mmCIF file with all atom_site columns, C-alpha atoms in Angstrom:
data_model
loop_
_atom_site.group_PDB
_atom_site.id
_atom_site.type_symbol
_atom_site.label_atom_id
_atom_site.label_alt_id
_atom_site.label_comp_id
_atom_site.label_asym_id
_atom_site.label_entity_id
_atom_site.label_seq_id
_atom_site.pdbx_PDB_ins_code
_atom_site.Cartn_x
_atom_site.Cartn_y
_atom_site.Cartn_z
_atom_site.occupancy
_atom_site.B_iso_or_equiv
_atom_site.pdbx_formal_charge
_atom_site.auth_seq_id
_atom_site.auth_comp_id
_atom_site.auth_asym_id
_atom_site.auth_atom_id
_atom_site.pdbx_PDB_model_num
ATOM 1   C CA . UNK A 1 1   ? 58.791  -11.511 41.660  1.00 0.00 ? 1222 UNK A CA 1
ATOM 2   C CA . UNK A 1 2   ? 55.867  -8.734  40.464  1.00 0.00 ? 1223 UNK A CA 1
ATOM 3   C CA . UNK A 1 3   ? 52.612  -10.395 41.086  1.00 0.00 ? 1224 UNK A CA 1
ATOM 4   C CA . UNK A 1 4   ? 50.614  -7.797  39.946  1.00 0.00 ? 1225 UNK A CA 1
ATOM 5   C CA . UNK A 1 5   ? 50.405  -8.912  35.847  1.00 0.00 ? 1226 UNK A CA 1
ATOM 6   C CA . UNK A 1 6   ? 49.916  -12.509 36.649  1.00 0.00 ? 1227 UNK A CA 1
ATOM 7   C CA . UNK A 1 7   ? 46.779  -11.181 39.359  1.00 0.00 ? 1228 UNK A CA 1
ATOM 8   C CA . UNK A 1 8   ? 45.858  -8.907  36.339  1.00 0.00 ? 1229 UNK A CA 1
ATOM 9   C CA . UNK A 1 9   ? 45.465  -11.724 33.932  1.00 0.00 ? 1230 UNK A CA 1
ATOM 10  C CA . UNK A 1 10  ? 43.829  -13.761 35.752  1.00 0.00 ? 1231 UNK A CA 1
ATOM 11  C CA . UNK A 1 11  ? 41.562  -11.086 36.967  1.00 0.00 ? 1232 UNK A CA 1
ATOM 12  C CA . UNK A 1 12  ? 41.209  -10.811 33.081  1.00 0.00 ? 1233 UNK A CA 1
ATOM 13  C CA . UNK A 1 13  ? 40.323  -14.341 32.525  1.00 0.00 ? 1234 UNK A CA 1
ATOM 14  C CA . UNK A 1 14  ? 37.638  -14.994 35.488  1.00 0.00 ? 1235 UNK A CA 1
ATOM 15  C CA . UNK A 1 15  ? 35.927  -12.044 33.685  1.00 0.00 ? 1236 UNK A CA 1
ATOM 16  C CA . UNK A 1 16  ? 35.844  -13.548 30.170  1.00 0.00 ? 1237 UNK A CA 1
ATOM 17  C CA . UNK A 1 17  ? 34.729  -16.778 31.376  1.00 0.00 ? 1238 UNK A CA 1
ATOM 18  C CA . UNK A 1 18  ? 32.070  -15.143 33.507  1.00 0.00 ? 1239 UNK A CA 1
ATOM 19  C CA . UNK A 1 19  ? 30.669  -13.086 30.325  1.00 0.00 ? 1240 UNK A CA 1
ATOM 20  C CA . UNK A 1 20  ? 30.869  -15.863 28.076  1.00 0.00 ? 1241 UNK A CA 1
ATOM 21  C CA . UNK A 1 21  ? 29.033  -18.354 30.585  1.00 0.00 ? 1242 UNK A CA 1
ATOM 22  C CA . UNK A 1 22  ? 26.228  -15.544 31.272  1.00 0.00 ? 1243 UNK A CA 1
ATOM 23  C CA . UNK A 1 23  ? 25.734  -15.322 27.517  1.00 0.00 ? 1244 UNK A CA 1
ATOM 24  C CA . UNK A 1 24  ? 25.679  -19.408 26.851  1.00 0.00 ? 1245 UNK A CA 1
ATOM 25  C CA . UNK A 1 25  ? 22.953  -19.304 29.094  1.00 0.00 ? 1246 UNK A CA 1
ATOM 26  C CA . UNK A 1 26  ? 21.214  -16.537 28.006  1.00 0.00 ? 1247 UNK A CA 1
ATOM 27  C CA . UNK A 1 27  ? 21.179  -18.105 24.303  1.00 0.00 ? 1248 UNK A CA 1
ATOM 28  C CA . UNK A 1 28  ? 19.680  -21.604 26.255  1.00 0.00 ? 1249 UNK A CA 1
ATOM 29  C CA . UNK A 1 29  ? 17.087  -19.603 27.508  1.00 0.00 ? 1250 UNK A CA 1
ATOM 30  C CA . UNK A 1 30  ? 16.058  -17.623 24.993  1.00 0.00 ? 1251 UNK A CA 1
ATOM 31  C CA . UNK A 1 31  ? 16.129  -21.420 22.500  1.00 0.00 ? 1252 UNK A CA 1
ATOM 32  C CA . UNK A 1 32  ? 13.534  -22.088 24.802  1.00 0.00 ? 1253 UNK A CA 1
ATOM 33  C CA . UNK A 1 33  ? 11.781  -19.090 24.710  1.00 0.00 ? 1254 UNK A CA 1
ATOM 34  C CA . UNK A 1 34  ? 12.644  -18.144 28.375  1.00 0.00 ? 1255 UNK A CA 1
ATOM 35  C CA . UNK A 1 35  ? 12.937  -14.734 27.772  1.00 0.00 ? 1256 UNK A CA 1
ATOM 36  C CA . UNK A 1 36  ? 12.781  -13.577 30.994  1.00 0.00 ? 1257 UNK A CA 1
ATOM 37  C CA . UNK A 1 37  ? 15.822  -15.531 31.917  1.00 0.00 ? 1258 UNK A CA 1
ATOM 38  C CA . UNK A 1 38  ? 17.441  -14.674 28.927  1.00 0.00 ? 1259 UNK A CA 1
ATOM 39  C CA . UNK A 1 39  ? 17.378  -11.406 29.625  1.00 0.00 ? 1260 UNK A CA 1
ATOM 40  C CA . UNK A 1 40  ? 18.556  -11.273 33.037  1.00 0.00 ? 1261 UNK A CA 1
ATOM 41  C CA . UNK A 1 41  ? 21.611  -13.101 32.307  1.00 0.00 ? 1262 UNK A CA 1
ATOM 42  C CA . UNK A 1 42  ? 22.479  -10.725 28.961  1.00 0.00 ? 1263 UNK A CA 1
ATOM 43  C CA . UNK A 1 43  ? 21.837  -7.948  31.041  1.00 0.00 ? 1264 UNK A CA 1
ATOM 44  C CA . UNK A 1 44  ? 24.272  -9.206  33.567  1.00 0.00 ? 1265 UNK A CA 1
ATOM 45  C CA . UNK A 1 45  ? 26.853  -10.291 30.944  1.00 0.00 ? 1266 UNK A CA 1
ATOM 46  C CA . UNK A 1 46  ? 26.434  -6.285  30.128  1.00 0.00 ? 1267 UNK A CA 1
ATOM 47  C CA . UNK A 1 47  ? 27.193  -4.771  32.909  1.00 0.00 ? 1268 UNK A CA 1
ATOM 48  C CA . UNK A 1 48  ? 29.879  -7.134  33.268  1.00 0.00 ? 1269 UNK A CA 1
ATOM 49  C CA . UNK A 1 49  ? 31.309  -5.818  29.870  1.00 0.00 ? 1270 UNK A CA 1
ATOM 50  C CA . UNK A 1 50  ? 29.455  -3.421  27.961  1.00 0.00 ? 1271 UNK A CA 1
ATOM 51  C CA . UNK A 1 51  ? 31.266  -4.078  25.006  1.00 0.00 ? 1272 UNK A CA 1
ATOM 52  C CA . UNK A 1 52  ? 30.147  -7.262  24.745  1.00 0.00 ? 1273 UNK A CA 1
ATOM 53  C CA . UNK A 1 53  ? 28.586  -8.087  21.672  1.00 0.00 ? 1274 UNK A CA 1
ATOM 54  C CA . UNK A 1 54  ? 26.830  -11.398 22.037  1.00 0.00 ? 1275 UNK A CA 1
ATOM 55  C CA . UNK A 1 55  ? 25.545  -10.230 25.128  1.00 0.00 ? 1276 UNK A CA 1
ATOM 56  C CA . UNK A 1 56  ? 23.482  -6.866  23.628  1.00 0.00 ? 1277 UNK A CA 1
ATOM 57  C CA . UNK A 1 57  ? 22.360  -9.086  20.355  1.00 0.00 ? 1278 UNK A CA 1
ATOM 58  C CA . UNK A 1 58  ? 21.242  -11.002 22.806  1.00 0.00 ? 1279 UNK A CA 1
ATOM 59  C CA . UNK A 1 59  ? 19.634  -8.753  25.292  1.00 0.00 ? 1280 UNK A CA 1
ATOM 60  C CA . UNK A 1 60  ? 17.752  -7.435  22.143  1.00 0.00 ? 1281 UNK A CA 1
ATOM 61  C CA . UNK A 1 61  ? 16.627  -10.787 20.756  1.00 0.00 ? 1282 UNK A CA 1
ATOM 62  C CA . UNK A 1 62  ? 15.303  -11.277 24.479  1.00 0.00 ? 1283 UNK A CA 1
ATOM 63  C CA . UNK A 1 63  ? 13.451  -7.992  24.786  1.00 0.00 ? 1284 UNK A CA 1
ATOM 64  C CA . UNK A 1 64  ? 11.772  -8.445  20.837  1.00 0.00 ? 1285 UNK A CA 1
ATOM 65  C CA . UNK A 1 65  ? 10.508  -11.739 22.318  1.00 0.00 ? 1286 UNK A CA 1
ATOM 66  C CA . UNK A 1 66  ? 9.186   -10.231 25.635  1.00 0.00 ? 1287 UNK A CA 1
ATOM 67  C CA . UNK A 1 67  ? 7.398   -7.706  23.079  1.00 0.00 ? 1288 UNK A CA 1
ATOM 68  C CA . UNK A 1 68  ? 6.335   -10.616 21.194  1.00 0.00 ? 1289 UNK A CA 1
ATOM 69  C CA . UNK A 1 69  ? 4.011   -11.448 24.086  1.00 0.00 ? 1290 UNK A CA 1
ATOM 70  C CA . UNK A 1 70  ? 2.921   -8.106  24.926  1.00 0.00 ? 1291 UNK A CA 1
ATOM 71  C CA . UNK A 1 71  ? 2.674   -6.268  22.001  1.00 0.00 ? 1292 UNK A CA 1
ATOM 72  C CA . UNK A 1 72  ? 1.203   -3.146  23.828  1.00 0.00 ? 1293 UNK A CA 1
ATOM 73  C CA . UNK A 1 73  ? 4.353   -2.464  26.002  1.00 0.00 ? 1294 UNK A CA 1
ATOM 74  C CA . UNK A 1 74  ? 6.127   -0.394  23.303  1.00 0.00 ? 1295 UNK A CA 1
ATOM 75  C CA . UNK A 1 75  ? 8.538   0.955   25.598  1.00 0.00 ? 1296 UNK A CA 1
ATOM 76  C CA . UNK A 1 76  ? 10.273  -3.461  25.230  1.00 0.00 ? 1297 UNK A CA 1
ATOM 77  C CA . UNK A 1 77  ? 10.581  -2.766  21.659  1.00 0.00 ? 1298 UNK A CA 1
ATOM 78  C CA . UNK A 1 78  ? 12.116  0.384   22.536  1.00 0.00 ? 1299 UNK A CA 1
ATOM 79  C CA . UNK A 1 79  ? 14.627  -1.281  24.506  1.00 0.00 ? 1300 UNK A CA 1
ATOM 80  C CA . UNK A 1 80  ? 15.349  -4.412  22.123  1.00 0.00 ? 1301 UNK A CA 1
ATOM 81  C CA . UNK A 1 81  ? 16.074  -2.000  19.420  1.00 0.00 ? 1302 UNK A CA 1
ATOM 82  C CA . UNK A 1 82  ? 18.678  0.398   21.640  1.00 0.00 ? 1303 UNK A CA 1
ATOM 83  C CA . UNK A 1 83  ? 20.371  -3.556  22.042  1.00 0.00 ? 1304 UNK A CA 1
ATOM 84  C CA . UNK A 1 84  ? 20.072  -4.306  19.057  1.00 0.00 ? 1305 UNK A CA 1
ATOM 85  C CA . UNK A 1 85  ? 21.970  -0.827  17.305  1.00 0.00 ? 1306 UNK A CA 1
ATOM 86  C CA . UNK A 1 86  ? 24.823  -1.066  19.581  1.00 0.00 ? 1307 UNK A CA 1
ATOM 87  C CA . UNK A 1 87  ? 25.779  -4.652  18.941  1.00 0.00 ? 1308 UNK A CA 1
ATOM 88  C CA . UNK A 1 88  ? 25.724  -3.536  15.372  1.00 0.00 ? 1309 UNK A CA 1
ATOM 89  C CA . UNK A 1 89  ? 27.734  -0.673  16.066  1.00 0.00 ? 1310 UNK A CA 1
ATOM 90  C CA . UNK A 1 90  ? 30.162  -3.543  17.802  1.00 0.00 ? 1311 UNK A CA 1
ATOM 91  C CA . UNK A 1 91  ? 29.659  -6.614  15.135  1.00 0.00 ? 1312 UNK A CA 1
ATOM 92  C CA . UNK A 1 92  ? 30.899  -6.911  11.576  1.00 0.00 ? 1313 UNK A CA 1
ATOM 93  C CA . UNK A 1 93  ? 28.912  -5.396  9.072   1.00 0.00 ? 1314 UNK A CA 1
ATOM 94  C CA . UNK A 1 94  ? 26.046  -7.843  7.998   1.00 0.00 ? 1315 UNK A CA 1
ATOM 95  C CA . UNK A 1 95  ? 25.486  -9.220  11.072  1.00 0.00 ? 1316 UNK A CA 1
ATOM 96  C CA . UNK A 1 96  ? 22.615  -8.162  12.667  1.00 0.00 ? 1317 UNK A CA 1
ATOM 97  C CA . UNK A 1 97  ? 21.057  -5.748  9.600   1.00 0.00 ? 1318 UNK A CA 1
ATOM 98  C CA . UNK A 1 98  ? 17.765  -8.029  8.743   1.00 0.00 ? 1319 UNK A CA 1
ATOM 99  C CA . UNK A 1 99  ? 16.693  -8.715  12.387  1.00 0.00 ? 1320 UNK A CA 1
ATOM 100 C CA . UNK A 1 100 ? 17.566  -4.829  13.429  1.00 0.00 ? 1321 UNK A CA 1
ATOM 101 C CA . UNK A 1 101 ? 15.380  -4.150  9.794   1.00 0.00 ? 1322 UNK A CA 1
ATOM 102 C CA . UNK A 1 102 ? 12.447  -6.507  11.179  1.00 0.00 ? 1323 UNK A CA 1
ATOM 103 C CA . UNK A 1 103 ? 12.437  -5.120  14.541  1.00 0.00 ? 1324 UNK A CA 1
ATOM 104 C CA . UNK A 1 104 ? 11.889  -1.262  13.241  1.00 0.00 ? 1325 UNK A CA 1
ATOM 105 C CA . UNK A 1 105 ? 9.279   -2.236  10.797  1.00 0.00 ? 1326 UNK A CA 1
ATOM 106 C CA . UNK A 1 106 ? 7.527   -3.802  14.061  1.00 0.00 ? 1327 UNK A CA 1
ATOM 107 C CA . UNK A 1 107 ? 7.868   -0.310  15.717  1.00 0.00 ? 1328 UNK A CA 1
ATOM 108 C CA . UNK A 1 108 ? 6.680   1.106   12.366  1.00 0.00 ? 1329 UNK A CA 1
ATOM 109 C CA . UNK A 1 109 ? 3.510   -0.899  12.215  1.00 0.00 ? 1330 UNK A CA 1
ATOM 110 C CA . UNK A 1 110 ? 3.093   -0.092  16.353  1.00 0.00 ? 1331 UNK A CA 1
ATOM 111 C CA . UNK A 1 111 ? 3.200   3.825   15.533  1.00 0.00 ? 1332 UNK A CA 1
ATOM 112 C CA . UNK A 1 112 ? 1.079   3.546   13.230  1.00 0.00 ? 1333 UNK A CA 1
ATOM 113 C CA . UNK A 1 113 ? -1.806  1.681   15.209  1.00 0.00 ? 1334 UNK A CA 1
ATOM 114 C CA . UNK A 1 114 ? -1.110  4.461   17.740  1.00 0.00 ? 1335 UNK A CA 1
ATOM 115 C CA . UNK A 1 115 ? -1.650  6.852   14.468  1.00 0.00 ? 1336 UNK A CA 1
ATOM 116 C CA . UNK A 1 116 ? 2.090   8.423   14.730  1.00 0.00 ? 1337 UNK A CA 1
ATOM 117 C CA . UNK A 1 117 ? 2.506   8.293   11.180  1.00 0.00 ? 1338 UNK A CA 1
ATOM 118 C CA . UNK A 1 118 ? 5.305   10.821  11.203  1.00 0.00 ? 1339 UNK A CA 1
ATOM 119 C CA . UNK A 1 119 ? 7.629   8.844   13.580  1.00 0.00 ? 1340 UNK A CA 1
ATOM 120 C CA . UNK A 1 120 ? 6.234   5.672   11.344  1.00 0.00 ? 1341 UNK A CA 1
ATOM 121 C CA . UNK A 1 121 ? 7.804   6.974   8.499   1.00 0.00 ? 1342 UNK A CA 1
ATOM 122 C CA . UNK A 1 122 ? 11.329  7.586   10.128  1.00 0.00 ? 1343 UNK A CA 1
ATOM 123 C CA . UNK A 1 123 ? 10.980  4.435   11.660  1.00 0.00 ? 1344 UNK A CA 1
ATOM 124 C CA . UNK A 1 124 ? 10.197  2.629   8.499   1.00 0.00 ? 1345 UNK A CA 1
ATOM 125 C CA . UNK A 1 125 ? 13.087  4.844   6.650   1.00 0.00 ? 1346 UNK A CA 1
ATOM 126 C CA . UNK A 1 126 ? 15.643  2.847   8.715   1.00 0.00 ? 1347 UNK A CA 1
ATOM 127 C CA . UNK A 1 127 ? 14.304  -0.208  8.388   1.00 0.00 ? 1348 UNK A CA 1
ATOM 128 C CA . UNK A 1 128 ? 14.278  0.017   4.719   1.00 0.00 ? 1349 UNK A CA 1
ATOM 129 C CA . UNK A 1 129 ? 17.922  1.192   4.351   1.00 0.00 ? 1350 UNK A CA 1
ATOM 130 C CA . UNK A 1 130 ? 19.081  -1.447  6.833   1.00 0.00 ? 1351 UNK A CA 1
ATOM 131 C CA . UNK A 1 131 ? 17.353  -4.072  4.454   1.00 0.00 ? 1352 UNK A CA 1
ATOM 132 C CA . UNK A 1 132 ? 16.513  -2.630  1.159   1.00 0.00 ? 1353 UNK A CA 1
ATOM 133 C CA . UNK A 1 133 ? 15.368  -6.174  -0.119  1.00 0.00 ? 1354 UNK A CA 1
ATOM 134 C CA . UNK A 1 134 ? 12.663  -6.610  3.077   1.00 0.00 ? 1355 UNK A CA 1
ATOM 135 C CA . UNK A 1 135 ? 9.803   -7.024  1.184   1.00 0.00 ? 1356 UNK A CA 1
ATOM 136 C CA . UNK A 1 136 ? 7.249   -6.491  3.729   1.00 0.00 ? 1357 UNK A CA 1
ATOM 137 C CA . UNK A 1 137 ? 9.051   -3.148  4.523   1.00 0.00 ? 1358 UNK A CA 1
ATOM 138 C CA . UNK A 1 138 ? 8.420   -1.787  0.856   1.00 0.00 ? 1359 UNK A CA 1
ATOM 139 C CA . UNK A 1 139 ? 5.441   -2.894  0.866   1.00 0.00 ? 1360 UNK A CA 1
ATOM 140 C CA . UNK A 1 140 ? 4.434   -0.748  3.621   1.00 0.00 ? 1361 UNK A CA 1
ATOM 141 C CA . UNK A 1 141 ? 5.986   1.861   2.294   1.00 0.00 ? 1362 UNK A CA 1
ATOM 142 C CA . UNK A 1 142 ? 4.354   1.458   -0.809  1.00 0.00 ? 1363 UNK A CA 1
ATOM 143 C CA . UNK A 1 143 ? 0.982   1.364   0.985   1.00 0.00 ? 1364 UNK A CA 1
ATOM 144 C CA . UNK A 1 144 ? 1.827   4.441   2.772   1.00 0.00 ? 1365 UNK A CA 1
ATOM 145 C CA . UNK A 1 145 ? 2.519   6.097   -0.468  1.00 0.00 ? 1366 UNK A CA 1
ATOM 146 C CA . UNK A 1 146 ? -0.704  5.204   -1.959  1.00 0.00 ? 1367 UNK A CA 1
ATOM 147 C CA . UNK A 1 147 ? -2.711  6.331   1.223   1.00 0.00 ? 1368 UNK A CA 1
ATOM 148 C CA . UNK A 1 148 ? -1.179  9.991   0.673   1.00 0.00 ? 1369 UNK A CA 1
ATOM 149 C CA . UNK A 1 149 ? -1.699  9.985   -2.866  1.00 0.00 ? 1370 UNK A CA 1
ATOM 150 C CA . UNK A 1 150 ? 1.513   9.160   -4.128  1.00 0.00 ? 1371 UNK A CA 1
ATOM 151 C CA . UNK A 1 151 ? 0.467   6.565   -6.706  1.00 0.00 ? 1372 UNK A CA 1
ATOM 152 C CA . UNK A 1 152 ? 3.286   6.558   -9.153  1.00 0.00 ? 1373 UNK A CA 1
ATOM 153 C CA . UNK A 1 153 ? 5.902   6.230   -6.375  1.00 0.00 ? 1374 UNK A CA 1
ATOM 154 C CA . UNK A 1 154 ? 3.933   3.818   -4.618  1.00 0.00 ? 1375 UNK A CA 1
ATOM 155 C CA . UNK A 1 155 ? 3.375   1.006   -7.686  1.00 0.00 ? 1376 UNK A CA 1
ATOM 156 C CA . UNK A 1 156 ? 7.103   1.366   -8.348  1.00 0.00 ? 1377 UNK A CA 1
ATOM 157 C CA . UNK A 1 157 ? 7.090   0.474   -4.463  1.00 0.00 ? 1378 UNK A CA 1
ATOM 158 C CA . UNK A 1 158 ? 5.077   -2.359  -5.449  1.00 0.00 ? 1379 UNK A CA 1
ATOM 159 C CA . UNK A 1 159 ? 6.755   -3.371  -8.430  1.00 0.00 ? 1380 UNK A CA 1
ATOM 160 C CA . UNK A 1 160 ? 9.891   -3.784  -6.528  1.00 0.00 ? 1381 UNK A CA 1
ATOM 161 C CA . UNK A 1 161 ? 7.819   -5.872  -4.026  1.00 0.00 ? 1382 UNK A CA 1
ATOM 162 C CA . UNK A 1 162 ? 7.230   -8.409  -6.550  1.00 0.00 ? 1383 UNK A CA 1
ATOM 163 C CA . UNK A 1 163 ? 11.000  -8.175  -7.389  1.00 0.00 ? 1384 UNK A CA 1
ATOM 164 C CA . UNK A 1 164 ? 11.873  -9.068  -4.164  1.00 0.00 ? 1385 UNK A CA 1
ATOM 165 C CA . UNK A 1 165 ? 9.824   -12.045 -3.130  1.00 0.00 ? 1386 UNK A CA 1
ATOM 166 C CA . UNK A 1 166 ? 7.450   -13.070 -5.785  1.00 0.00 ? 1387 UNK A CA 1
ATOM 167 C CA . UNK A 1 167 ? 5.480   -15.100 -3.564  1.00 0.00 ? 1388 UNK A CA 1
ATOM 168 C CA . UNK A 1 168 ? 4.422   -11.799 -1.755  1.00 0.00 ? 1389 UNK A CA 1
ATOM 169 C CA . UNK A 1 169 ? 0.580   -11.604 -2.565  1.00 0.00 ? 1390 UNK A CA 1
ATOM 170 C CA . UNK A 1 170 ? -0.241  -8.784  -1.485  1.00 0.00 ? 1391 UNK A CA 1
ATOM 171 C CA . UNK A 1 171 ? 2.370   -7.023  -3.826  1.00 0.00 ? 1392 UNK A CA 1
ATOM 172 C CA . UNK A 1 172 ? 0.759   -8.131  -6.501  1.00 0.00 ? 1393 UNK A CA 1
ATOM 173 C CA . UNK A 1 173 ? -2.746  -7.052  -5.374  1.00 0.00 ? 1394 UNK A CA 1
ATOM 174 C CA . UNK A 1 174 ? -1.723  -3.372  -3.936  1.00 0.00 ? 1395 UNK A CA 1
ATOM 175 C CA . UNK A 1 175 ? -0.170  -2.958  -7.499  1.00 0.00 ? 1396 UNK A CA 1
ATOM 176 C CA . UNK A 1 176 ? -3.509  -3.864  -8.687  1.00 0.00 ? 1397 UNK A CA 1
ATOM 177 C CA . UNK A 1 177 ? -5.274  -1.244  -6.592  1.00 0.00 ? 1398 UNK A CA 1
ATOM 178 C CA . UNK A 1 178 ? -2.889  1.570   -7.886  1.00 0.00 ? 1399 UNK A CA 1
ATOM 179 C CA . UNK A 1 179 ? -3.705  0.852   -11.057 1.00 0.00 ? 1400 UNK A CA 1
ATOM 180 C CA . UNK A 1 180 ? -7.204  0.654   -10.484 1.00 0.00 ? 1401 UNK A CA 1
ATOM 181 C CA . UNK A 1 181 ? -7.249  3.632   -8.866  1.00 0.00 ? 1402 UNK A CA 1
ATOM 182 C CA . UNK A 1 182 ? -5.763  5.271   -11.688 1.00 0.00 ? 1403 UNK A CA 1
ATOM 183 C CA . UNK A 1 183 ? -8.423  3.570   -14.089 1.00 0.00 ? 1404 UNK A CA 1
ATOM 184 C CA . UNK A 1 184 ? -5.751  1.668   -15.566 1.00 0.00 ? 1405 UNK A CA 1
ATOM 185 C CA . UNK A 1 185 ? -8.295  -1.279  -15.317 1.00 0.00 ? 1406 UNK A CA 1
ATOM 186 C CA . UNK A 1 186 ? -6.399  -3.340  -17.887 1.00 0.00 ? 1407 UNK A CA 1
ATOM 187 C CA . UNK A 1 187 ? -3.205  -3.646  -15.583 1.00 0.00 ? 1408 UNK A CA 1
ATOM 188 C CA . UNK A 1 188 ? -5.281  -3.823  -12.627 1.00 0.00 ? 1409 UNK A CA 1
ATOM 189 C CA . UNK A 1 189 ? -6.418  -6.749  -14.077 1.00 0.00 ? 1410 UNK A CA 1
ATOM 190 C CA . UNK A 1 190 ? -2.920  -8.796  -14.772 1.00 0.00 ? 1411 UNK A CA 1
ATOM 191 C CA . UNK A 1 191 ? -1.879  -7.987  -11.702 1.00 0.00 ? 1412 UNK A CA 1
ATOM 192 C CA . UNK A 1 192 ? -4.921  -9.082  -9.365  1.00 0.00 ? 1413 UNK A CA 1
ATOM 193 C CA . UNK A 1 193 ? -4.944  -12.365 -12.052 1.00 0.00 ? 1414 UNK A CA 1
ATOM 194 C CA . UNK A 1 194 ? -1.289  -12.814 -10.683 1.00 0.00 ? 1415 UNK A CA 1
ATOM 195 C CA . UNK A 1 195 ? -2.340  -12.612 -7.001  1.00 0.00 ? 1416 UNK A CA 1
ATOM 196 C CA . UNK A 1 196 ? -5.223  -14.950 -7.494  1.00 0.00 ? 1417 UNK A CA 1
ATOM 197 C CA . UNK A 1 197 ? -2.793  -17.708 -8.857  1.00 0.00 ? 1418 UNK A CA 1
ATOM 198 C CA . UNK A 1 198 ? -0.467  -17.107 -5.535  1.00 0.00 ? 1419 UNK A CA 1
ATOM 199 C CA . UNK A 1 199 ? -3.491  -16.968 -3.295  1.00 0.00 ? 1420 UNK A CA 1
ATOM 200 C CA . UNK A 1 200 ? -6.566  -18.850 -5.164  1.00 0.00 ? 1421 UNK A CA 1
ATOM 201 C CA . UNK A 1 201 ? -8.756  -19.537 -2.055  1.00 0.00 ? 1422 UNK A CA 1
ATOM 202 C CA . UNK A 1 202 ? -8.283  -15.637 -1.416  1.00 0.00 ? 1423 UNK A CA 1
ATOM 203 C CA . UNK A 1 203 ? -12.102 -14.463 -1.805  1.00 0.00 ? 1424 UNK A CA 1
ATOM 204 C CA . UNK A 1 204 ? -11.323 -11.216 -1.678  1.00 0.00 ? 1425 UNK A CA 1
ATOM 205 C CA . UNK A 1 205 ? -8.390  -11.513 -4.672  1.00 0.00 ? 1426 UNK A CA 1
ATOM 206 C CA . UNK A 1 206 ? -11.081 -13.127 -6.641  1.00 0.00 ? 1427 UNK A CA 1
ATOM 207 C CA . UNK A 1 207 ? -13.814 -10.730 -6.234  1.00 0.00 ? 1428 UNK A CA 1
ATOM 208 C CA . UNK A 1 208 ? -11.592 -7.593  -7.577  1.00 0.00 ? 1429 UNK A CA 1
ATOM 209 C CA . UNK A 1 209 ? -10.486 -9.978  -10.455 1.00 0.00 ? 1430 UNK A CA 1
ATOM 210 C CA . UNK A 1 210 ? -13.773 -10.962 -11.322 1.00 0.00 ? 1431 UNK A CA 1
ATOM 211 C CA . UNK A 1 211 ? -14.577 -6.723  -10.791 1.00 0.00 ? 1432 UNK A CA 1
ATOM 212 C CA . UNK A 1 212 ? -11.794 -5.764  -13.397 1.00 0.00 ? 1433 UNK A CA 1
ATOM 213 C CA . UNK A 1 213 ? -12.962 -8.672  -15.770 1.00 0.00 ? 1434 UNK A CA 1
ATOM 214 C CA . UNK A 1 214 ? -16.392 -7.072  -15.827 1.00 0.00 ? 1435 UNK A CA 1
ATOM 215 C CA . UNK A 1 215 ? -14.942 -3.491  -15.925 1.00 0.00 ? 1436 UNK A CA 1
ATOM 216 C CA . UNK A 1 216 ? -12.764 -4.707  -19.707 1.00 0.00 ? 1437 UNK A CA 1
ATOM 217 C CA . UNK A 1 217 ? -15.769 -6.163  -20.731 1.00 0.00 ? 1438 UNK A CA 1
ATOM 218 C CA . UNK A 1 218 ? -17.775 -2.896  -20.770 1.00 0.00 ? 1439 UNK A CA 1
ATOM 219 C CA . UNK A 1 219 ? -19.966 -4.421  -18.083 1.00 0.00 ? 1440 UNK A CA 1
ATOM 220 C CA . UNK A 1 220 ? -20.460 -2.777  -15.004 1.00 0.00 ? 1441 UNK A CA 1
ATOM 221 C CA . UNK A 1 221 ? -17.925 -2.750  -11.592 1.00 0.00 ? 1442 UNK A CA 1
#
């Protein structure tokens, strides 16, 4: 009798179970925000079987939440999102799009504060075309816009802000400022009148309502 299939199959099997034990624990770990021990045992699970999808969504949730805590380390959000594309490239579509999306536009807004605004734009590029209804993502790139003079293109940013997620404040309010800035005071005005209804302890809101008020009124700003 050939022993050699029945040895490979079990081989086979020990592995499986192994993988799928190192990412159960991972996920308990990372539940409990762990992520230190999360990680190790996705990374394990990995280089047990690299094709393993669980275990890279996984290793990537992990390494966001190490970045989480040390939001200066951009070489962890790096990492996460390297995880994070190839267990999409290994998952169904749909699967990990909005947390891959949220994880670029947090390596968007970390170029930025290091004043990389060229790799902030490809950055925020993919997040917006792996989640084209991420509001915070178009608003940013609506504020971008604005800040290099594209005002049209940046209040139809804005506009589909409001679209999106109508509780969004601050889509309503950097519509207001494009109009504003394009002495369209009457608009301005709706649309800062719209923020202060969302956000009516917002001083700021108020004063640029009360501002554009004045400004229809023929008083002065």
């Amino acid at each position: 009798m050939n022993m050699k299939p029945v040895l490979l199959i079990g081989l086979l099997l020990i592995s499986c179970n192994k993988t799928d034990s190192l990412i159960e624990k991972g996920n308990a770990n990372l539940v409990l925000g762990d992520y230190k021990r999360a990680r190790h045992c996705f990374a394990e699970a990995v280089d047990h079987d690299p094709n393993a999808s669980h275990a890279r969504l996984g290793l990537g949730k992990a390494l966001f939440q190490e970045y989480c805590t040390t939001p200066e380390d951009g070489s962890l959000l790096m990492e996460s999102l390297v995880q994070l594309e190839a267990a999409r490239s290994l998952m169904s579509e749909g699967r990990v799009e909005k947390l891959l999306s949220r994880v670029w536009l947090k390596r968007t807004h970390f170029l930025l504060m290091n004043a990389d605004t060229t790799e902030a734009l490809k950055a925020l590029s993919r997040s917006t075309s792996l989640d084209p209804r991420s509001g915070n993502a178009v608003n940013l790139a609506g504020v971008l816009c604005f800040y290099q003079g594209e005002n049209e293109k940046a209040l139809t940013l804005f506009k589909r802000v409001i679209t999106i997620d109508s509780s969004i404040v601050s889509g309503y309010f950097n519509a207001g400022m494009v109009c504003w800035a394009d002495s369209n005071y009457a608009d301005a005005y709706q649309y800062w009148f719209a923020a202060a209804r969302h956000a009516p302890e917002d001083v700021e809101i108020l004063s640029w309502v009360a501002r554009a008020k004045r400004r229809l009124d023929g008083g002065a700003q």
